[in-house]
Structures are given as C-alpha cells and as structure tokens.
Amino acid sequence: MDGRNGSDPHLRSARPSEDNRRPTPTIPRASTDQDTGQRILQRPPIPAVELIQPRAAPLHIARLTVTQQRVFIGDMQRFNMVEITDNTTAGDVIALVASQGSLDHTPVWMLFELANDFGMERPIRSYELLRDVTSSWNKDKLLNAFVIRRTYLAPSLSRSNIPTSSPTHRGYVEWESKKGKWSKRWMELREHSLWLSKRDTGKDETFLCSLSNFDAYYVTRKHKSPKPFVFAIKSTDNLSLFEEVSDYLHVLSCNQKDGEKWMEAILVARSYVLFQERHILFAKSGGDFTPNPNIVPRSRTRGQSISTRPIQPLVNVSAPFSPSATAGVVFEPGSLLAKRKGDVMS
C-alpha cells in the first residue's frame, strides 16, 4: 500500500514535532488540605482597600461684633467707654459703669437714649437691647448718644413692676397735626394703642399708633407749643421705613402734671407690650418672672371682647374637591377633562 496516502498508522514523519517547542502553559498549582482532603486552588491575595473617612464639616462660629461706645454720665462733660455687643442691655451698661466707681448703687439710675436728630430723649429699660435702639439711628448723622441719669421713673420701669395688664389713661391734650398747627384732642390709651377724637365721646376717634413699635419721648429741643409740657410718641423703627415723617413722629402738649402722668402711663404700657411680645429680652438673666400682682387684671374690656370673637379667614377658600360629593364627576369641576359617566365625547 502506498505510504503517501497516510493510511498506515505505524508510519511517522522523521521531522521533529513542533509540539515540543511550544511553551507549556502555566497552570496554578493545587494544594491538598491535609484535614479535608479537598483540592484548593491558590489565588493571589486581594489588596486591602483603605477606607477614607469623610472630613467633618467645619463648625460655623458666629462672629461677635464688638463696638466701642461713649456713655455719658449726668451731662455731656463726662463719659466712659463701654464695649457693646449684640446682646448688651441697658442694665449691663449701668452695672459696668457702677463697677468702675462712676455711680452709686441706688436704683434710680437709667440709661437714656439721646435722639438729638429729633431733639428728644427717653429712658431705656434695663432689659432692652442697645442693638435695637441703635438700629433706628441715622448712621449718616452722628448725633445720637447714650447718657446715664437719675430719674423717678426707674422703679416704675423695672422688671419687677411690669403690670399683669396694660394700663389705660385718657384726657385732653394739644396735638400738633401739622408743623406749627395745634389742635385740641381727646386722647385715650387703651388696647396697647393711642386713639384721638375731637370729643370725649369718642364717636369720631381715629387710630394714632400702636405701642408695639412706638414709645414715649421727652422733647428737649425748644418747641413752640400752647402748653408748657411737650412730649412725643416716636417709632422705634428706622425712619426709612416710613413714607411720611408725620406717621413716624407725633408731638403732644399739655400742662406739667398731666404730661408726667401721660409719660409714665405710656412707658409702662410699652413695657407690658415688650414683655408679651419679646420674651427673649427677659430670658437672658434667667429665672422666673412674676408680674406685679398689685395691678388689677383687665376684665370685660373692649380688647377682651374683640379677642373672644371667632377668628375669620382673610380669604374665603372653598372646600377641597371631593369625588364623593358629585357622584359621576371624575375631575375637578370646571376642568376641560371633567366628564360624567355616560357622557360621550364628541
């Protein structure tokens, strides 16, 4: 038989095989676990992953604003420099100046706001923040200042004498309706506000201002008036919030005795409003606060009768749509998609 046909399996070529020249593939060596007898394939170790801890966010520390302020004592001839922060009260300033030996420890000293741009001043209650006082000042006119003085109003305006209800007062005063024009008016202090009318019947009364953002001031600048005692009701906000100065400031006049009564009544009523609306002013010194129990609480007053009325919404809003209210309605009434069951689309 012809060997070229390759039919004889015993015949092999004399040419060396190429299989011996090929590299032998590397096969992972297997080891035998002596305890279990199982074959375990050795694998390369997995590198450990380093866990990166997230950086903590930096704490936000509020900056404490400290300003140097002159505080005059008695008059404008003597002053002490005081550091004032956003949390400094008038009582803090009195205590600091007293610790420096400039005041005696009698409870008749109060810090006054000198609103020299309007020619007036007022006593600042010991719990009032000086930041709130200076925020109403005109920063372009460096006229206003603080001064410490003795005053008979110190006991009435102390924290311990805040009444349990807002005081009321009424009587005739001269009201400067326009600059240089005075009109006799019946004025009433009630419901934490001031009201004016031409007669004591109050039928034509008009609202003057609310003590939520108005306070009483002594007028120190010479003012031509029909009565010797001149005082003012001025806003504690900045003048830039008002379109007309006549809404920002109201000047009144009466005799000396009546004027002192008006000043004390308005200042005490303002103290009551501060206590009710700004509890943060009283939380600084800590402790429980007990109003003066000697003042009779309000009862059956107009303010109380108003507060008992049912509260009405500012805008009448209809009740939300409910599918159960209208049996066959699927969508909101008035919607283009509103269809009743059985309707056929055209």
PDB file of C-alpha atoms in Angstrom, residues 97-312:
ATOM      1  CA  VAL A  97     -20.249 101.814  84.864  1.00  0.00           C
ATOM      2  CA  ALA A  98     -21.216 101.307  88.514  1.00  0.00           C
ATOM      3  CA  SER A  99     -18.453  98.709  88.920  1.00  0.00           C
ATOM      4  CA  GLN A 100     -15.975 101.292  87.653  1.00  0.00           C
ATOM      5  CA  GLY A 101     -16.926 103.534  90.566  1.00  0.00           C
ATOM      6  CA  SER A 102     -18.706 106.174  88.488  1.00  0.00           C
ATOM      7  CA  LEU A 103     -22.169 105.564  90.023  1.00  0.00           C
ATOM      8  CA  ASP A 104     -23.573 104.819  93.420  1.00  0.00           C
ATOM      9  CA  HIS A 105     -25.674 101.689  93.832  1.00  0.00           C
ATOM     10  CA  THR A 106     -29.046 103.379  94.340  1.00  0.00           C
ATOM     11  CA  PRO A 107     -31.747 102.019  91.991  1.00  0.00           C
ATOM     12  CA  VAL A 108     -32.532 105.388  90.412  1.00  0.00           C
ATOM     13  CA  TRP A 109     -30.060 105.343  87.514  1.00  0.00           C
ATOM     14  CA  MET A 110     -31.252 104.649  83.989  1.00  0.00           C
ATOM     15  CA  LEU A 111     -29.650 104.751  80.588  1.00  0.00           C
ATOM     16  CA  PHE A 112     -31.250 107.346  78.283  1.00  0.00           C
ATOM     17  CA  GLU A 113     -31.369 107.448  74.522  1.00  0.00           C
ATOM     18  CA  LEU A 114     -30.494 110.906  73.215  1.00  0.00           C
ATOM     19  CA  ALA A 115     -32.287 111.196  69.867  1.00  0.00           C
ATOM     20  CA  ASN A 116     -30.618 114.509  69.094  1.00  0.00           C
ATOM     21  CA  ASP A 117     -31.603 114.410  65.427  1.00  0.00           C
ATOM     22  CA  PHE A 118     -35.197 114.957  66.608  1.00  0.00           C
ATOM     23  CA  GLY A 119     -34.383 116.860  69.808  1.00  0.00           C
ATOM     24  CA  MET A 120     -35.815 114.328  72.267  1.00  0.00           C
ATOM     25  CA  GLU A 121     -34.844 111.586  74.717  1.00  0.00           C
ATOM     26  CA  ARG A 122     -36.329 108.624  76.575  1.00  0.00           C
ATOM     27  CA  PRO A 123     -35.297 106.219  79.357  1.00  0.00           C
ATOM     28  CA  ILE A 124     -34.181 102.784  78.152  1.00  0.00           C
ATOM     29  CA  ARG A 125     -35.490  99.875  80.198  1.00  0.00           C
ATOM     30  CA  SER A 126     -32.824  97.696  81.807  1.00  0.00           C
ATOM     31  CA  TYR A 127     -33.768  94.652  79.676  1.00  0.00           C
ATOM     32  CA  GLU A 128     -33.768  96.432  76.305  1.00  0.00           C
ATOM     33  CA  LEU A 129     -31.026  95.533  73.830  1.00  0.00           C
ATOM     34  CA  LEU A 130     -28.927  98.508  72.788  1.00  0.00           C
ATOM     35  CA  ARG A 131     -28.651  96.959  69.336  1.00  0.00           C
ATOM     36  CA  ASP A 132     -32.396  97.522  68.877  1.00  0.00           C
ATOM     37  CA  VAL A 133     -32.025 101.137  69.956  1.00  0.00           C
ATOM     38  CA  THR A 134     -29.130 102.000  67.655  1.00  0.00           C
ATOM     39  CA  SER A 135     -30.773 100.269  64.672  1.00  0.00           C
ATOM     40  CA  SER A 136     -33.248 103.170  64.471  1.00  0.00           C
ATOM     41  CA  TRP A 137     -30.483 105.792  64.376  1.00  0.00           C
ATOM     42  CA  ASN A 138     -29.430 107.574  61.231  1.00  0.00           C
ATOM     43  CA  LYS A 139     -25.888 106.334  60.648  1.00  0.00           C
ATOM     44  CA  ASP A 140     -25.111 109.341  58.437  1.00  0.00           C
ATOM     45  CA  LYS A 141     -25.710 111.754  61.317  1.00  0.00           C
ATOM     46  CA  LEU A 142     -23.511 111.013  64.302  1.00  0.00           C
ATOM     47  CA  LEU A 143     -25.729 112.972  66.683  1.00  0.00           C
ATOM     48  CA  ASN A 144     -27.374 110.387  68.905  1.00  0.00           C
ATOM     49  CA  ALA A 145     -25.806 109.064  72.090  1.00  0.00           C
ATOM     50  CA  PHE A 146     -26.366 107.334  75.449  1.00  0.00           C
ATOM     51  CA  VAL A 147     -26.360 109.106  78.804  1.00  0.00           C
ATOM     52  CA  ILE A 148     -26.898 107.832  82.355  1.00  0.00           C
ATOM     53  CA  ARG A 149     -29.181 109.936  84.548  1.00  0.00           C
ATOM     54  CA  ARG A 150     -31.225 109.746  87.707  1.00  0.00           C
ATOM     55  CA  THR A 151     -34.963 109.501  87.144  1.00  0.00           C
ATOM     56  CA  TYR A 152     -38.079 108.946  89.202  1.00  0.00           C
ATOM     57  CA  LEU A 153     -39.257 106.502  86.507  1.00  0.00           C
ATOM     58  CA  ALA A 154     -36.632 103.875  87.360  1.00  0.00           C
ATOM     59  CA  PRO A 155     -38.827 101.894  89.813  1.00  0.00           C
ATOM     60  CA  SER A 156     -41.878 102.011  87.503  1.00  0.00           C
ATOM     61  CA  LEU A 157     -39.911 100.717  84.507  1.00  0.00           C
ATOM     62  CA  SER A 158     -38.061  97.937  86.329  1.00  0.00           C
ATOM     63  CA  ARG A 159     -38.686  94.287  85.506  1.00  0.00           C
ATOM     64  CA  SER A 160     -40.369  93.602  88.820  1.00  0.00           C
ATOM     65  CA  ASN A 161     -43.024  96.283  88.199  1.00  0.00           C
ATOM     66  CA  ILE A 162     -44.242  95.141  84.795  1.00  0.00           C
ATOM     67  CA  PRO A 163     -48.059  95.024  85.181  1.00  0.00           C
ATOM     68  CA  THR A 164     -50.203  91.983  84.565  1.00  0.00           C
ATOM     69  CA  SER A 165     -52.371  94.030  82.188  1.00  0.00           C
ATOM     70  CA  SER A 166     -51.770  97.066  80.052  1.00  0.00           C
ATOM     71  CA  PRO A 167     -52.635 100.357  81.824  1.00  0.00           C
ATOM     72  CA  THR A 168     -55.196 102.801  80.451  1.00  0.00           C
ATOM     73  CA  HIS A 169     -55.288 106.581  80.521  1.00  0.00           C
ATOM     74  CA  ARG A 170     -57.342 109.361  78.948  1.00  0.00           C
ATOM     75  CA  GLY A 171     -57.589 113.134  78.833  1.00  0.00           C
ATOM     76  CA  TYR A 172     -57.390 116.250  76.674  1.00  0.00           C
ATOM     77  CA  VAL A 173     -54.091 117.151  75.010  1.00  0.00           C
ATOM     78  CA  GLU A 174     -52.844 119.526  72.338  1.00  0.00           C
ATOM     79  CA  TRP A 175     -51.844 117.628  69.215  1.00  0.00           C
ATOM     80  CA  GLU A 176     -49.557 119.062  66.533  1.00  0.00           C
ATOM     81  CA  SER A 177     -51.400 117.899  63.419  1.00  0.00           C
ATOM     82  CA  LYS A 178     -49.009 119.852  61.180  1.00  0.00           C
ATOM     83  CA  LYS A 179     -45.808 121.695  61.927  1.00  0.00           C
ATOM     84  CA  GLY A 180     -46.852 124.732  63.947  1.00  0.00           C
ATOM     85  CA  LYS A 181     -50.565 123.844  63.838  1.00  0.00           C
ATOM     86  CA  TRP A 182     -52.064 122.605  67.128  1.00  0.00           C
ATOM     87  CA  SER A 183     -55.489 121.093  67.726  1.00  0.00           C
ATOM     88  CA  LYS A 184     -57.200 120.146  70.961  1.00  0.00           C
ATOM     89  CA  ARG A 185     -57.950 116.442  71.040  1.00  0.00           C
ATOM     90  CA  TRP A 186     -59.269 113.837  73.453  1.00  0.00           C
ATOM     91  CA  MET A 187     -56.642 111.104  73.676  1.00  0.00           C
ATOM     92  CA  GLU A 188     -57.102 107.612  75.072  1.00  0.00           C
ATOM     93  CA  LEU A 189     -54.521 104.975  75.912  1.00  0.00           C
ATOM     94  CA  ARG A 190     -56.127 101.555  75.676  1.00  0.00           C
ATOM     95  CA  GLU A 191     -55.629  98.215  73.991  1.00  0.00           C
ATOM     96  CA  HIS A 192     -51.877  98.933  73.770  1.00  0.00           C
ATOM     97  CA  SER A 193     -52.561 101.826  71.378  1.00  0.00           C
ATOM     98  CA  LEU A 194     -53.321 105.553  71.312  1.00  0.00           C
ATOM     99  CA  TRP A 195     -56.558 106.988  69.909  1.00  0.00           C
ATOM    100  CA  LEU A 196     -57.569 110.589  69.138  1.00  0.00           C
ATOM    101  CA  SER A 197     -61.020 112.163  68.878  1.00  0.00           C
ATOM    102  CA  LYS A 198     -62.425 115.692  68.935  1.00  0.00           C
ATOM    103  CA  ARG A 199     -64.661 115.000  71.933  1.00  0.00           C
ATOM    104  CA  ASP A 200     -64.579 112.711  74.927  1.00  0.00           C
ATOM    105  CA  THR A 201     -67.492 110.705  73.493  1.00  0.00           C
ATOM    106  CA  GLY A 202     -65.044 109.061  71.104  1.00  0.00           C
ATOM    107  CA  LYS A 203     -67.516 108.827  68.243  1.00  0.00           C
ATOM    108  CA  ASP A 204     -65.082 110.237  65.702  1.00  0.00           C
ATOM    109  CA  GLU A 205     -61.924 108.667  67.118  1.00  0.00           C
ATOM    110  CA  THR A 206     -59.003 107.848  64.869  1.00  0.00           C
ATOM    111  CA  PHE A 207     -56.135 105.463  65.452  1.00  0.00           C
ATOM    112  CA  LEU A 208     -52.844 107.248  66.184  1.00  0.00           C
ATOM    113  CA  CYS A 209     -50.274 104.473  66.735  1.00  0.00           C
ATOM    114  CA  SER A 210     -49.597 101.114  68.370  1.00  0.00           C
ATOM    115  CA  LEU A 211     -47.144 100.678  71.236  1.00  0.00           C
ATOM    116  CA  SER A 212     -45.724  97.584  69.577  1.00  0.00           C
ATOM    117  CA  ASN A 213     -43.260  99.845  67.761  1.00  0.00           C
ATOM    118  CA  PHE A 214     -43.802 103.300  69.331  1.00  0.00           C
ATOM    119  CA  ASP A 215     -42.506 104.722  72.609  1.00  0.00           C
ATOM    120  CA  ALA A 216     -42.797 107.941  74.623  1.00  0.00           C
ATOM    121  CA  TYR A 217     -40.074 110.626  74.437  1.00  0.00           C
ATOM    122  CA  TYR A 218     -39.373 113.853  76.291  1.00  0.00           C
ATOM    123  CA  VAL A 219     -38.938 116.749  73.854  1.00  0.00           C
ATOM    124  CA  THR A 220     -35.713 118.544  74.833  1.00  0.00           C
ATOM    125  CA  ARG A 221     -35.418 120.942  71.906  1.00  0.00           C
ATOM    126  CA  LYS A 222     -37.210 124.264  72.273  1.00  0.00           C
ATOM    127  CA  HIS A 223     -40.620 123.802  70.741  1.00  0.00           C
ATOM    128  CA  LYS A 224     -43.292 126.456  70.350  1.00  0.00           C
ATOM    129  CA  SER A 225     -46.401 124.923  71.905  1.00  0.00           C
ATOM    130  CA  PRO A 226     -49.658 126.080  73.584  1.00  0.00           C
ATOM    131  CA  LYS A 227     -48.819 124.185  76.814  1.00  0.00           C
ATOM    132  CA  PRO A 228     -45.556 124.104  78.811  1.00  0.00           C
ATOM    133  CA  PHE A 229     -45.002 120.337  78.796  1.00  0.00           C
ATOM    134  CA  VAL A 230     -44.134 118.833  75.396  1.00  0.00           C
ATOM    135  CA  PHE A 231     -43.679 115.130  74.748  1.00  0.00           C
ATOM    136  CA  ALA A 232     -43.700 112.918  71.679  1.00  0.00           C
ATOM    137  CA  ILE A 233     -44.680 109.456  70.539  1.00  0.00           C
ATOM    138  CA  LYS A 234     -41.974 108.251  68.151  1.00  0.00           C
ATOM    139  CA  SER A 235     -41.459 104.982  66.325  1.00  0.00           C
ATOM    140  CA  THR A 236     -38.639 102.721  67.492  1.00  0.00           C
ATOM    141  CA  ASP A 237     -38.024 101.646  63.878  1.00  0.00           C
ATOM    142  CA  ASN A 238     -35.858 103.403  61.353  1.00  0.00           C
ATOM    143  CA  LEU A 239     -37.271 106.470  59.617  1.00  0.00           C
ATOM    144  CA  SER A 240     -36.533 104.903  56.222  1.00  0.00           C
ATOM    145  CA  LEU A 241     -39.485 102.526  56.750  1.00  0.00           C
ATOM    146  CA  PHE A 242     -41.959 105.431  56.671  1.00  0.00           C
ATOM    147  CA  GLU A 243     -43.078 107.467  53.677  1.00  0.00           C
ATOM    148  CA  GLU A 244     -44.142 110.465  55.782  1.00  0.00           C
ATOM    149  CA  VAL A 245     -42.470 111.896  58.869  1.00  0.00           C
ATOM    150  CA  SER A 246     -45.939 112.686  60.235  1.00  0.00           C
ATOM    151  CA  ASP A 247     -46.552 108.947  60.578  1.00  0.00           C
ATOM    152  CA  TYR A 248     -43.190 108.432  62.283  1.00  0.00           C
ATOM    153  CA  LEU A 249     -43.499 111.125  64.968  1.00  0.00           C
ATOM    154  CA  HIS A 250     -46.429 112.632  66.899  1.00  0.00           C
ATOM    155  CA  VAL A 251     -45.857 115.692  69.115  1.00  0.00           C
ATOM    156  CA  LEU A 252     -48.240 116.454  72.008  1.00  0.00           C
ATOM    157  CA  SER A 253     -48.502 119.154  74.641  1.00  0.00           C
ATOM    158  CA  CYS A 254     -50.260 119.640  77.999  1.00  0.00           C
ATOM    159  CA  ASN A 255     -49.555 121.000  81.476  1.00  0.00           C
ATOM    160  CA  GLN A 256     -46.698 119.631  83.568  1.00  0.00           C
ATOM    161  CA  LYS A 257     -48.732 117.419  85.910  1.00  0.00           C
ATOM    162  CA  ASP A 258     -50.781 115.800  83.168  1.00  0.00           C
ATOM    163  CA  GLY A 259     -47.706 115.401  80.991  1.00  0.00           C
ATOM    164  CA  GLU A 260     -45.823 113.390  83.614  1.00  0.00           C
ATOM    165  CA  LYS A 261     -48.844 111.113  84.030  1.00  0.00           C
ATOM    166  CA  TRP A 262     -49.055 110.581  80.298  1.00  0.00           C
ATOM    167  CA  MET A 263     -45.346 109.772  80.048  1.00  0.00           C
ATOM    168  CA  GLU A 264     -45.424 107.215  82.840  1.00  0.00           C
ATOM    169  CA  ALA A 265     -48.626 105.565  81.578  1.00  0.00           C
ATOM    170  CA  ILE A 266     -47.329 105.204  78.019  1.00  0.00           C
ATOM    171  CA  LEU A 267     -43.891 103.981  79.123  1.00  0.00           C
ATOM    172  CA  VAL A 268     -45.407 101.337  81.424  1.00  0.00           C
ATOM    173  CA  ALA A 269     -47.841 100.237  78.715  1.00  0.00           C
ATOM    174  CA  ARG A 270     -44.904  99.860  76.346  1.00  0.00           C
ATOM    175  CA  SER A 271     -43.112  97.730  78.989  1.00  0.00           C
ATOM    176  CA  TYR A 272     -46.105  95.421  79.097  1.00  0.00           C
ATOM    177  CA  VAL A 273     -46.061  95.057  75.296  1.00  0.00           C
ATOM    178  CA  LEU A 274     -42.332  94.283  75.309  1.00  0.00           C
ATOM    179  CA  PHE A 275     -42.837  91.573  77.906  1.00  0.00           C
ATOM    180  CA  GLN A 276     -45.670  89.956  75.980  1.00  0.00           C
ATOM    181  CA  GLU A 277     -44.115  90.162  72.516  1.00  0.00           C
ATOM    182  CA  ARG A 278     -40.384  89.781  73.172  1.00  0.00           C
ATOM    183  CA  HIS A 279     -39.769  87.164  75.837  1.00  0.00           C
ATOM    184  CA  ILE A 280     -36.165  86.824  74.647  1.00  0.00           C
ATOM    185  CA  LEU A 281     -35.375  90.102  76.394  1.00  0.00           C
ATOM    186  CA  PHE A 282     -36.341  88.604  79.735  1.00  0.00           C
ATOM    187  CA  ALA A 283     -34.783  85.156  79.240  1.00  0.00           C
ATOM    188  CA  LYS A 284     -31.210  86.469  79.320  1.00  0.00           C
ATOM    189  CA  SER A 285     -30.913  86.949  83.070  1.00  0.00           C
ATOM    190  CA  GLY A 286     -32.713  83.646  83.778  1.00  0.00           C
ATOM    191  CA  GLY A 287     -35.172  82.820  86.493  1.00  0.00           C
ATOM    192  CA  ASP A 288     -38.919  83.023  86.555  1.00  0.00           C
ATOM    193  CA  PHE A 289     -40.592  86.360  86.097  1.00  0.00           C
ATOM    194  CA  THR A 290     -43.617  87.337  88.161  1.00  0.00           C
ATOM    195  CA  PRO A 291     -45.517  90.471  87.121  1.00  0.00           C
ATOM    196  CA  ASN A 292     -46.705  92.966  89.682  1.00  0.00           C
ATOM    197  CA  PRO A 293     -49.741  91.422  91.460  1.00  0.00           C
ATOM    198  CA  ASN A 294     -50.950  94.785  92.799  1.00  0.00           C
ATOM    199  CA  ILE A 295     -52.369  95.843  89.447  1.00  0.00           C
ATOM    200  CA  VAL A 296     -55.918  94.676  88.770  1.00  0.00           C
ATOM    201  CA  PRO A 297     -56.156  92.414  85.711  1.00  0.00           C
ATOM    202  CA  ARG A 298     -58.250  93.578  82.779  1.00  0.00           C
ATOM    203  CA  SER A 299     -61.783  92.225  82.597  1.00  0.00           C
ATOM    204  CA  ARG A 300     -64.760  92.991  80.402  1.00  0.00           C
ATOM    205  CA  THR A 301     -62.813  95.446  78.311  1.00  0.00           C
ATOM    206  CA  ARG A 302     -63.183  96.147  74.672  1.00  0.00           C
ATOM    207  CA  GLY A 303     -59.888  94.454  73.892  1.00  0.00           C
ATOM    208  CA  GLN A 304     -61.001  91.257  75.594  1.00  0.00           C
ATOM    209  CA  SER A 305     -64.349  91.208  73.826  1.00  0.00           C
ATOM    210  CA  ILE A 306     -62.592  91.529  70.483  1.00  0.00           C
ATOM    211  CA  SER A 307     -60.226  88.662  71.261  1.00  0.00           C
ATOM    212  CA  THR A 308     -63.158  86.338  72.040  1.00  0.00           C
ATOM    213  CA  ARG A 309     -64.688  86.757  68.609  1.00  0.00           C
ATOM    214  CA  PRO A 310     -64.326  83.794  66.250  1.00  0.00           C
ATOM    215  CA  ILE A 311     -61.322  84.156  64.007  1.00  0.00           C
ATOM    216  CA  GLN A 312     -62.308  84.744  60.388  1.00  0.00           C
TER     217      GLN A 312
END
